[in-house]
Amino acid sequence: MTRELPKSIAEMQDIIDIESIVRSAYPGWIKLIIMILLAMFFCAALIWAIRKLWKRFGGPDSAVVMTIEQLALKDLAKLKKKQWPEQNKWPLYYFELDEILRRYIQLRFGFDLLDKTYEQIRSLLKSGAAAPEFLQLPSVTISELKVFWEGAQLIKFAKMPGTVADCEKDFMMVKIFVETTKQAKS
């Protein structure tokens, strides 16, 4: 069954060359179309990756300058979309709401609150060591903030359960505070 190897060139004449069979398996025009489609796919993937990186690291969208109030209201809208009160995630909700409020006060009034505990904030307010513009706010507003911070501390750290109504009330208080204390346009 096995054939012997040819011993001369004359015996090799009858062997069929496989090169012509393999080369003609796909016509040249099909290979050309496949290469063009692959090139188009890689170009599209490259353009998509460049656009995604452009938007993330300095594209036209990131050049938009937002005011402090717009930033706080945008963060509040994001918090609202998370629907944590409906999922009974009270500590997460109040951590983020408190952080939004503290960041806004820090940026708007220059009163650094992000790294301070509630007790430190309360003692700063009592001693009058807070930012002067912040201390000029109506006492009712500062009282509302104190009540909010006291309730937030209980929910965040004492794991006291909250209610959806309280969350909505506190959310609206923070939103109204941001809207009423925004800076006048220069």
mmCIF file of C-alpha atoms in Angstrom, residues 17 37 69 89 107 121 154 157:
data_model
loop_
_atom_site.group_PDB
_atom_site.id
_atom_site.type_symbol
_atom_site.label_atom_id
_atom_site.label_comp_id
_atom_site.label_asym_id
_atom_site.label_seq_id
_atom_site.Cartn_x
_atom_site.Cartn_y
_atom_site.Cartn_z
ATOM 1 C CA ASP A 17 1.872 19.232 -6.785
ATOM 2 C CA LEU A 37 -13.317 43.882 5.513
ATOM 3 C CA GLU A 69 -24.140 74.877 42.373
ATOM 4 C CA LYS A 89 -29.774 51.443 52.017
ATOM 5 C CA LEU A 107 -16.331 74.928 47.658
ATOM 6 C CA ILE A 121 -18.225 71.024 62.986
ATOM 7 C CA LEU A 154 -27.619 58.416 63.757
ATOM 8 C CA PHE A 157 -23.182 55.216 62.456
#
